[in-house]
Short mmCIF file of N, CA, C and O in Angstrom, two decimals:
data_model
loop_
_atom_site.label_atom_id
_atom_site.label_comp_id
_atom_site.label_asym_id
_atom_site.label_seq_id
_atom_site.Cartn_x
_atom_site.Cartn_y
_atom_site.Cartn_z
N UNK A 1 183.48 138.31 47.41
CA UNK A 1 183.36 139.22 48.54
C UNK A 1 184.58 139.07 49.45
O UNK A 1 184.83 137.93 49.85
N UNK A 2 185.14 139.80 49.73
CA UNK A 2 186.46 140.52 50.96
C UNK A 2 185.85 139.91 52.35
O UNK A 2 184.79 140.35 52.78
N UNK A 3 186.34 139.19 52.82
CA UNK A 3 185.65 138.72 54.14
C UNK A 3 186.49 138.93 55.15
O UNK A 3 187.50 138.54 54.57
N UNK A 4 187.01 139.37 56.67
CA UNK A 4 187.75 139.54 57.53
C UNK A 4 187.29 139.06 58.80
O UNK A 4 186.70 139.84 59.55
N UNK A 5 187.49 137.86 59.11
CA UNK A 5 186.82 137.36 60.43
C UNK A 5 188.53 137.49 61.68
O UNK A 5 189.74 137.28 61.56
N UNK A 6 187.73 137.88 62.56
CA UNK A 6 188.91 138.26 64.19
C UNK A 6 188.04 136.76 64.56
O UNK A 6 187.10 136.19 64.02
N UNK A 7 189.02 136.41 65.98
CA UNK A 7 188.50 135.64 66.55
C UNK A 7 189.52 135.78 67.80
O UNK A 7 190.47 136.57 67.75
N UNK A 8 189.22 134.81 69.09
CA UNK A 8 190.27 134.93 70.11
C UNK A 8 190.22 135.75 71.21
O UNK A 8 190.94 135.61 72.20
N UNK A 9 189.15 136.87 71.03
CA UNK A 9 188.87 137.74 72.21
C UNK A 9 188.23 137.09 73.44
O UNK A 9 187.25 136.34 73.49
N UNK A 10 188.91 137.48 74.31
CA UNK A 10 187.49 137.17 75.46
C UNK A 10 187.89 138.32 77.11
O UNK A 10 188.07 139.53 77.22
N UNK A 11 187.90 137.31 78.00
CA UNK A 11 188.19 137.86 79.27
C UNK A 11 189.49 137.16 80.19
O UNK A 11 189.67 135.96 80.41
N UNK A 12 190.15 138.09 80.57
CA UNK A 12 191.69 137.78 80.73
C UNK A 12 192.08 138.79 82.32
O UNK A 12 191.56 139.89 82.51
N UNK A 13 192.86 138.27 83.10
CA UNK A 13 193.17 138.58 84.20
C UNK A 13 194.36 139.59 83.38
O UNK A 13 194.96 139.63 82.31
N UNK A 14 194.25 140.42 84.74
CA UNK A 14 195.80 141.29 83.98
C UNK A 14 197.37 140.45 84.19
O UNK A 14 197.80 139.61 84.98
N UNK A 15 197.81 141.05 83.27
CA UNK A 15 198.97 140.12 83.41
C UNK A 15 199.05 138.93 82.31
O UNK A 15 200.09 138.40 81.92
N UNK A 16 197.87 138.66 81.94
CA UNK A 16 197.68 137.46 81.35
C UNK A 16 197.75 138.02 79.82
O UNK A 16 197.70 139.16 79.35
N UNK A 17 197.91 136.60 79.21
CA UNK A 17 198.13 136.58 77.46
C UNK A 17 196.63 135.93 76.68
O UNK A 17 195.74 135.17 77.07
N UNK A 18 196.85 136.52 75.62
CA UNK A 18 195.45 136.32 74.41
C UNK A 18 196.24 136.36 73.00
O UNK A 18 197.06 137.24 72.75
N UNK A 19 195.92 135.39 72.16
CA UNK A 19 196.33 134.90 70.95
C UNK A 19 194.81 135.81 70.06
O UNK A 19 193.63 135.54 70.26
N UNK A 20 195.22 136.60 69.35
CA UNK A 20 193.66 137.00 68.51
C UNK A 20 194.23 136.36 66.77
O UNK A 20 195.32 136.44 66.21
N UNK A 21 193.43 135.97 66.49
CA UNK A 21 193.13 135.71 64.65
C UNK A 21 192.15 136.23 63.89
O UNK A 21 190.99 136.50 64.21
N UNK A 22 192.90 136.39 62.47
CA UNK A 22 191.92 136.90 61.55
C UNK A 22 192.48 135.93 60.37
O UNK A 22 193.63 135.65 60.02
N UNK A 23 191.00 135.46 59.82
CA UNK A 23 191.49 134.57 59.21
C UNK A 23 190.53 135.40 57.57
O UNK A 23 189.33 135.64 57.65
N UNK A 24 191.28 135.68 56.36
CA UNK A 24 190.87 136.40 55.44
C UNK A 24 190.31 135.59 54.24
O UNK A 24 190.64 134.41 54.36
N UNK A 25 189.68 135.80 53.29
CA UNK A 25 188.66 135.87 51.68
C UNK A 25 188.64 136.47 50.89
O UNK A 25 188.66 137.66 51.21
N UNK A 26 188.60 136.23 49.65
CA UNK A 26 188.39 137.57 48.86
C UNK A 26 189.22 138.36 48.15
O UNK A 26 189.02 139.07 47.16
N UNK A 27 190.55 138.04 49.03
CA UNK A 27 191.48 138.62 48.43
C UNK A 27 192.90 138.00 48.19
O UNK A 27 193.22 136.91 48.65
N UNK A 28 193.77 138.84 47.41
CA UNK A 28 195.60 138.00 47.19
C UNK A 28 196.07 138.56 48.77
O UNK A 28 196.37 139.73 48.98
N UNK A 29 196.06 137.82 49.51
CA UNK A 29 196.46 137.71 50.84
C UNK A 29 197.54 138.67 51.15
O UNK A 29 197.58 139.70 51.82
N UNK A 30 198.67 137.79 50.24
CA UNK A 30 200.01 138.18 50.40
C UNK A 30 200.10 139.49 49.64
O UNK A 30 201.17 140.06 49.89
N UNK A 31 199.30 140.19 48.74
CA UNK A 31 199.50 141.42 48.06
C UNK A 31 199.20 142.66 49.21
O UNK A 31 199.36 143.74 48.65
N UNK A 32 198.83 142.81 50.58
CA UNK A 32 198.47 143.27 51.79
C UNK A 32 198.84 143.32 52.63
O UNK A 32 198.82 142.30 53.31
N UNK A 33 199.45 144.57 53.20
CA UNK A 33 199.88 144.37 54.62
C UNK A 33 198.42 144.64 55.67
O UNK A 33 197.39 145.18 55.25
N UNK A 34 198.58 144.22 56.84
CA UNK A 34 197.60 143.73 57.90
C UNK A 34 197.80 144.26 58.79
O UNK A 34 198.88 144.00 59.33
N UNK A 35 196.99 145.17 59.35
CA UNK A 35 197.41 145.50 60.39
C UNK A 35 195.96 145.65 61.76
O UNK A 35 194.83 145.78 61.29
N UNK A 36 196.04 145.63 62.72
CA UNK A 36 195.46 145.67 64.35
C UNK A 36 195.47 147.15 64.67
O UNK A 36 196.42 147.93 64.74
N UNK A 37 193.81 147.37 64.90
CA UNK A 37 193.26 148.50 65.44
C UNK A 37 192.27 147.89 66.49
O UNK A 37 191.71 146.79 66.52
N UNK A 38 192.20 149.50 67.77
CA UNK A 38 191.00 148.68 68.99
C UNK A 38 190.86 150.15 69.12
O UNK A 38 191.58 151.14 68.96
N UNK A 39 189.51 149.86 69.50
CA UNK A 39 188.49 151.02 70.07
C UNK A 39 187.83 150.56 71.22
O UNK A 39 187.11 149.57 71.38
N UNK A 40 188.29 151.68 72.20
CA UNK A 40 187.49 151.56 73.93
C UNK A 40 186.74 152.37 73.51
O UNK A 40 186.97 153.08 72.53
N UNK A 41 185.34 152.38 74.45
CA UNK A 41 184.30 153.06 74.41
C UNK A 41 184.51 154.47 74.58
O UNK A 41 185.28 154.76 75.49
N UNK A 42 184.11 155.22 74.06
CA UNK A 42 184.31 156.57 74.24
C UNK A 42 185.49 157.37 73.73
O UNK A 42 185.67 158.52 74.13
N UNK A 43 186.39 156.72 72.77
CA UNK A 43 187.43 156.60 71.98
C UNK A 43 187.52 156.58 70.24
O UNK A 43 186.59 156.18 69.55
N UNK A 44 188.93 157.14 69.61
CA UNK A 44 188.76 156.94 68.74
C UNK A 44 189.40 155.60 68.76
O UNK A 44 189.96 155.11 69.74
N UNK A 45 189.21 154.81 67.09
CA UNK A 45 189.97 153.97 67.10
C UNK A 45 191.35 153.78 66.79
O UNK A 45 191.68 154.30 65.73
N UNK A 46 192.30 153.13 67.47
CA UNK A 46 193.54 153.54 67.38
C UNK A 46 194.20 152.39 66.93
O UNK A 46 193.88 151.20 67.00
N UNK A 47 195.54 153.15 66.26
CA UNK A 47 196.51 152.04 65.35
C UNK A 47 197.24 151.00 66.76
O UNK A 47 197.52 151.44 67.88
N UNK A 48 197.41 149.66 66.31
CA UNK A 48 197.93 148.88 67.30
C UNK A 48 198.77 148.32 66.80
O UNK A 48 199.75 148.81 67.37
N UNK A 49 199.36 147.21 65.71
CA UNK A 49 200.28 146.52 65.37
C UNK A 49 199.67 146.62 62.79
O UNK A 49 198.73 146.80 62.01
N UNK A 50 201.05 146.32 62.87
CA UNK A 50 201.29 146.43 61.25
C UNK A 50 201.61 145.43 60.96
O UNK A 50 202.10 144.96 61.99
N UNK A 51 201.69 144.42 59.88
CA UNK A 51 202.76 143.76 58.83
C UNK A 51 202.55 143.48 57.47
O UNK A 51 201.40 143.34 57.04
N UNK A 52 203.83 143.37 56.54
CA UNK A 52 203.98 144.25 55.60
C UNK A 52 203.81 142.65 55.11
O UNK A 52 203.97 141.67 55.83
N UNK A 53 203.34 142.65 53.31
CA UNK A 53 202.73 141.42 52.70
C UNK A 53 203.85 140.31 52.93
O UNK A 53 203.38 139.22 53.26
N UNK A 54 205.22 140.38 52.82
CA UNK A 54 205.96 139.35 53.18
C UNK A 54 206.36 139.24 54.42
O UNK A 54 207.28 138.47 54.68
N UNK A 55 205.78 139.93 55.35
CA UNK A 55 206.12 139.23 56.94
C UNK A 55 207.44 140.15 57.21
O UNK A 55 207.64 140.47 58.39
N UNK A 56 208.34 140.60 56.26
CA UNK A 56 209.66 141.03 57.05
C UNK A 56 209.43 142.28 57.72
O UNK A 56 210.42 142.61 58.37
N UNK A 57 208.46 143.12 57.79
CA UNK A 57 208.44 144.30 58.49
C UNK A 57 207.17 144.61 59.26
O UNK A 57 205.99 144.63 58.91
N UNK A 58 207.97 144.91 60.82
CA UNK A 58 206.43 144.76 61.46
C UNK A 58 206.56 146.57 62.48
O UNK A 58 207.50 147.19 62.97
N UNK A 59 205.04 146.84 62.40
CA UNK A 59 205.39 148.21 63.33
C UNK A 59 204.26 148.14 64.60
O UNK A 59 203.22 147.47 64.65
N UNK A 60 204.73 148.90 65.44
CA UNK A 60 203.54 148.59 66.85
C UNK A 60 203.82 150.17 67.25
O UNK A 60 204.77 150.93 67.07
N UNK A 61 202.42 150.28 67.93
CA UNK A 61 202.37 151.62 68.77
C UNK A 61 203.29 151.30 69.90
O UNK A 61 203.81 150.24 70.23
N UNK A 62 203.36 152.83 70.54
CA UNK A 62 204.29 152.43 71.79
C UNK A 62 203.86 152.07 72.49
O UNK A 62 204.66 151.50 73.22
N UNK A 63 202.14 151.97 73.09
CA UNK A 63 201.48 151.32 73.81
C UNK A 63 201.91 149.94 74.15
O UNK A 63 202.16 149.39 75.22
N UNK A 64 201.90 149.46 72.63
CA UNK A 64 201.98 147.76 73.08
C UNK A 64 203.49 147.55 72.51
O UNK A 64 203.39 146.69 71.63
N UNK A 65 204.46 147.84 72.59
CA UNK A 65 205.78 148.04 71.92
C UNK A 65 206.28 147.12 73.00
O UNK A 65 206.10 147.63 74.10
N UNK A 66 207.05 145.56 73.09
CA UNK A 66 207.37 144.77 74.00
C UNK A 66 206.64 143.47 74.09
O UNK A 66 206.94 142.28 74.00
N UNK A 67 205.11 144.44 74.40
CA UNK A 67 203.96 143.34 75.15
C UNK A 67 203.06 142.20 73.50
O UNK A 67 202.35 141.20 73.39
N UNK A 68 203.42 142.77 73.00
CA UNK A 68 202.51 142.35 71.92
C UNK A 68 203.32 142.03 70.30
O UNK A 68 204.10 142.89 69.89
N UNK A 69 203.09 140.88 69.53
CA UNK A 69 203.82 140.50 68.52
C UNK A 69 202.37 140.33 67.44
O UNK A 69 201.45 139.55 67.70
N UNK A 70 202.39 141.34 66.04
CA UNK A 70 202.00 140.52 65.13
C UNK A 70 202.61 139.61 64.29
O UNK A 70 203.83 139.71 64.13
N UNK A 71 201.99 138.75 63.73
CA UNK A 71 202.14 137.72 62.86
C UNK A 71 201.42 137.33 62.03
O UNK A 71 200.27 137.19 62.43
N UNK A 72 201.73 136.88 60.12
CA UNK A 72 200.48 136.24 59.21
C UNK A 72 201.96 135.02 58.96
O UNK A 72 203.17 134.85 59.07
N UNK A 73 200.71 134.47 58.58
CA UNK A 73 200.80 132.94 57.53
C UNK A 73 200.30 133.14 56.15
O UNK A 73 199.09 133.31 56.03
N UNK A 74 201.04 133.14 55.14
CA UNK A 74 200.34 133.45 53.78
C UNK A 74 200.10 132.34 53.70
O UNK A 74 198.95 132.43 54.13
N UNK A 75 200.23 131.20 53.48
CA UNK A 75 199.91 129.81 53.53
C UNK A 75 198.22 129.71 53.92
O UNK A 75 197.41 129.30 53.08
N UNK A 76 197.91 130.06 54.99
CA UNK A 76 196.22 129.75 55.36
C UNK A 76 195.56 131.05 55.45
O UNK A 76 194.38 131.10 55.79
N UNK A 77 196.38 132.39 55.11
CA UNK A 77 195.63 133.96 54.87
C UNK A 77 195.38 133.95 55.89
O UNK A 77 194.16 133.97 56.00
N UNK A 78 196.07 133.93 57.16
CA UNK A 78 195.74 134.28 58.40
C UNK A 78 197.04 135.17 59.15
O UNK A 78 198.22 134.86 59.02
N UNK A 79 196.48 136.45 60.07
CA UNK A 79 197.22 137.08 60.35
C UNK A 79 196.84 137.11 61.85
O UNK A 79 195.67 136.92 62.16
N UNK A 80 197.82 137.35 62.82
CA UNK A 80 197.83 136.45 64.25
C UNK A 80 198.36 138.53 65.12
O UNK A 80 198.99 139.47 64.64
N UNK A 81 197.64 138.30 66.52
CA UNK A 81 198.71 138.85 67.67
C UNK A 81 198.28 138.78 68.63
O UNK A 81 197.15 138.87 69.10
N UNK A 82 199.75 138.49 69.15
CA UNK A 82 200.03 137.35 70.18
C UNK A 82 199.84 138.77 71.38
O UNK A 82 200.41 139.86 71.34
N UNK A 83 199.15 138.42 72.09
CA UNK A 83 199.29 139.91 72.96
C UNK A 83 200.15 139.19 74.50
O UNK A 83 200.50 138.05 74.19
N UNK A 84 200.46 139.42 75.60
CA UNK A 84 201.61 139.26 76.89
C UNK A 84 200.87 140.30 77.54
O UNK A 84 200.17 141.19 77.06
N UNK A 85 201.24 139.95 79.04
CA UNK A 85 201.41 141.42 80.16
C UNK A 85 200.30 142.12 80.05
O UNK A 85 200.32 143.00 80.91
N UNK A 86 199.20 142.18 79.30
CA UNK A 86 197.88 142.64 79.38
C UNK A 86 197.35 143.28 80.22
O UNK A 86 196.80 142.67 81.14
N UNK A 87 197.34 144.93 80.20
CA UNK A 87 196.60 145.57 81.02
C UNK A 87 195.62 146.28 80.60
O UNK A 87 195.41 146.51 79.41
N UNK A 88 194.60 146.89 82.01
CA UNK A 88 193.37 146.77 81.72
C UNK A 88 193.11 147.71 80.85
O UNK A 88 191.96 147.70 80.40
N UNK A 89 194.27 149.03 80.24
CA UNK A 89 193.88 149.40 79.42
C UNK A 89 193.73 149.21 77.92
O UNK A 89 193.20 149.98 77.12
N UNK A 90 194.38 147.91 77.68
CA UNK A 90 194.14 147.30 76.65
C UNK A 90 192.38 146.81 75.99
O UNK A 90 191.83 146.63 74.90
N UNK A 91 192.12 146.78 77.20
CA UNK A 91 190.66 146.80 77.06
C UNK A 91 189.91 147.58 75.94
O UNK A 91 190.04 148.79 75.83
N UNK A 92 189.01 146.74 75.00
CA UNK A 92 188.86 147.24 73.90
C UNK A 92 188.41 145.90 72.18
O UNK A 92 188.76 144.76 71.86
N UNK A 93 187.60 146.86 71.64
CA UNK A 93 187.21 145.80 70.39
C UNK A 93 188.38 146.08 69.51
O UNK A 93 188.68 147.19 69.07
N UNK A 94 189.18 144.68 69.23
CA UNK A 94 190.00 144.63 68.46
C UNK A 94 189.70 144.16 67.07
O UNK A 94 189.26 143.01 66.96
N UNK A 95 189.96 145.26 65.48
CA UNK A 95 190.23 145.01 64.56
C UNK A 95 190.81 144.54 63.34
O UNK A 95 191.46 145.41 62.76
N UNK A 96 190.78 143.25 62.69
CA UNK A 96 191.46 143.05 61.69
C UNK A 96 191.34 144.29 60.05
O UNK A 96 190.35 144.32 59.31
N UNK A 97 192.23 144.89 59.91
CA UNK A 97 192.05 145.26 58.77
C UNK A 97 193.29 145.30 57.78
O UNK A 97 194.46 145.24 58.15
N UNK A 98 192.76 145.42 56.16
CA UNK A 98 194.04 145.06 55.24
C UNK A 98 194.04 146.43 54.24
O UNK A 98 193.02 146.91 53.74
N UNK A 99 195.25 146.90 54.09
CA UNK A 99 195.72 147.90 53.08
C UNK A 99 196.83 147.03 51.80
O UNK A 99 197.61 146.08 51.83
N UNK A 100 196.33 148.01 50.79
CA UNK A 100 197.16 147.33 49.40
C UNK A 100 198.65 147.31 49.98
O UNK A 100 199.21 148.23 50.58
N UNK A 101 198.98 146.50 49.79
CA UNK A 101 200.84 146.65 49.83
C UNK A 101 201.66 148.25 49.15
O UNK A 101 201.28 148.45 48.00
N UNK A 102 202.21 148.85 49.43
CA UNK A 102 202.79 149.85 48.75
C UNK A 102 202.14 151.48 49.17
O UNK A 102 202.52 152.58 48.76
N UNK A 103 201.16 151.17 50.05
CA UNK A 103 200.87 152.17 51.31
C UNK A 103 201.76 152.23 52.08
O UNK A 103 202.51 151.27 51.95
N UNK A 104 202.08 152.99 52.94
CA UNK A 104 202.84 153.31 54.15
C UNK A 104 202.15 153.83 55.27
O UNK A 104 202.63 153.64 56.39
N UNK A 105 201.52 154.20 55.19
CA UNK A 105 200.39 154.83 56.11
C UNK A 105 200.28 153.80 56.99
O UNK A 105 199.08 153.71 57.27
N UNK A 106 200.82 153.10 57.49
CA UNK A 106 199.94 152.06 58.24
C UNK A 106 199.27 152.24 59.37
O UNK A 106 198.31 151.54 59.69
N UNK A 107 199.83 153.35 60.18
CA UNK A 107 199.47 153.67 61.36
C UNK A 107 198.11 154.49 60.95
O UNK A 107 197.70 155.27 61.82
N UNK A 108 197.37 154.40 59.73
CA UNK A 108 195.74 155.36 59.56
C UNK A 108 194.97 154.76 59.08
O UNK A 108 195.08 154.36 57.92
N UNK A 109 193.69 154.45 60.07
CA UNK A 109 192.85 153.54 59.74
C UNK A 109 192.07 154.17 58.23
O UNK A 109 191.66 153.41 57.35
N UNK A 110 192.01 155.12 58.17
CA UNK A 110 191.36 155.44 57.15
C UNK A 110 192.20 155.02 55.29
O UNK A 110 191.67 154.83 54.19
N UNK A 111 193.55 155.03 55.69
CA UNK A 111 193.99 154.09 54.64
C UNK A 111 193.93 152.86 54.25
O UNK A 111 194.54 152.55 53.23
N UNK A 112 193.23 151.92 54.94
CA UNK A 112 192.61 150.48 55.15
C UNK A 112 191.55 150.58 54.49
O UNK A 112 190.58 151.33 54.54
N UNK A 113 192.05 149.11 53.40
CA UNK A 113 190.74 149.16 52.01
C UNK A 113 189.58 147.85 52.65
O UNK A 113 188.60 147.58 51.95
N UNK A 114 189.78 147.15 53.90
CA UNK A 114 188.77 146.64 54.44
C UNK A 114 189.26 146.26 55.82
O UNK A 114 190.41 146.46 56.20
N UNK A 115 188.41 145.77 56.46
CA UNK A 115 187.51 145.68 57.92
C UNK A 115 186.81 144.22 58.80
O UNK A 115 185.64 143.89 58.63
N UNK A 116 187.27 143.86 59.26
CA UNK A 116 186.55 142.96 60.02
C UNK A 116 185.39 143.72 60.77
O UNK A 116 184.96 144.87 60.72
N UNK A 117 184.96 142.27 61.70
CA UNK A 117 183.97 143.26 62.65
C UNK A 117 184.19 143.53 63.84
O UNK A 117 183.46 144.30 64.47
N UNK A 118 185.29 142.91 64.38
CA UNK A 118 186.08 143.18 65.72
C UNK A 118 185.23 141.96 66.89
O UNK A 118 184.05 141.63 67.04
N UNK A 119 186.47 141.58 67.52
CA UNK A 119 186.26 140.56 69.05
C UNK A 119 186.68 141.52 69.74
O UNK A 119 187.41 142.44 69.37
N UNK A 120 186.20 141.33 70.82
CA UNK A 120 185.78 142.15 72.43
C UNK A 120 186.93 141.35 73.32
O UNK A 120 186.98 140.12 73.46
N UNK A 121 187.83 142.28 73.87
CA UNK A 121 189.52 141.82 74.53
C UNK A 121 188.94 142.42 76.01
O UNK A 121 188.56 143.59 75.90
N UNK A 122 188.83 141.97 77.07
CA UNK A 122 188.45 142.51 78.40
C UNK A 122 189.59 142.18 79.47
O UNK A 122 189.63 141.10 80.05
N UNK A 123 190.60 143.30 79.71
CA UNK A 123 191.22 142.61 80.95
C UNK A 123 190.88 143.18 82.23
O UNK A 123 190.97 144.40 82.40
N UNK A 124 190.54 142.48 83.06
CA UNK A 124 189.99 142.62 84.43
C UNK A 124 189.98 141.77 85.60
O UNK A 124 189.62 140.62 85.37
N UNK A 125 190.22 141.99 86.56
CA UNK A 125 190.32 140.97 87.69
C UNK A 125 188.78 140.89 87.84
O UNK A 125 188.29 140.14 88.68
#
């Protein structure tokens, strides 16, 4: 079974930084690029950060373009982002999900062959 666990969400002043993880199962890790989706309530869910199975290519919305770095470790199948500068519209359940390598699509959730279940990111004074 394909397993996708997030972890790292919580509640954060604005301004402030959050480390999120997904740590993966199930699958050839490194045959996958990884990429970060979040859905606010009343929203669709939207593309947030990419990376490609060997780490050398990474893409971000312009939203978080600056504020936010993904990162994996093929070593422990874990894929990391580092979020900075956090504002409250970041607010939102953040997704781990993985597409076969050799997609391009990255920015469409619907090209993603699996899914975590998402941690809850709250920034608020």
């Amino acid at each position: 079974q394909v397993q996708l666990v997030e972890s790292g969400g919580g509640l954060v002043v604005p301004g402030g930084s959050l480390r999120l993880f997904c740590v993966t199962s199930g699958l050839t890790f490194r045959k996958y690029t990884m990429g970060w989706f979040r859905q606010a309530p009343g929203k669709e869910r939207e593309f947030v950060a990419a990376i490609t199975g060997n780490g050398t290519n990474t893409y971000y919305a312009n939203s978080v373009k600056g504020r936010f770095a993904i990162s994996r470790d093929n070593a422990d199948n874990v894929v990391r982002l580092q979020m900075s500068n956090l504002k409250p519209e970041d607010t939102a359940v953040y997704f781990c999900a993985a597409v076969a390598f050799g997609d391009t699509a990255y920015t469409r959730a619907a090209r993603y062959n699996y899914w975590g279940q998402g941690t809850q990111v709250t920034v608020s004074s």
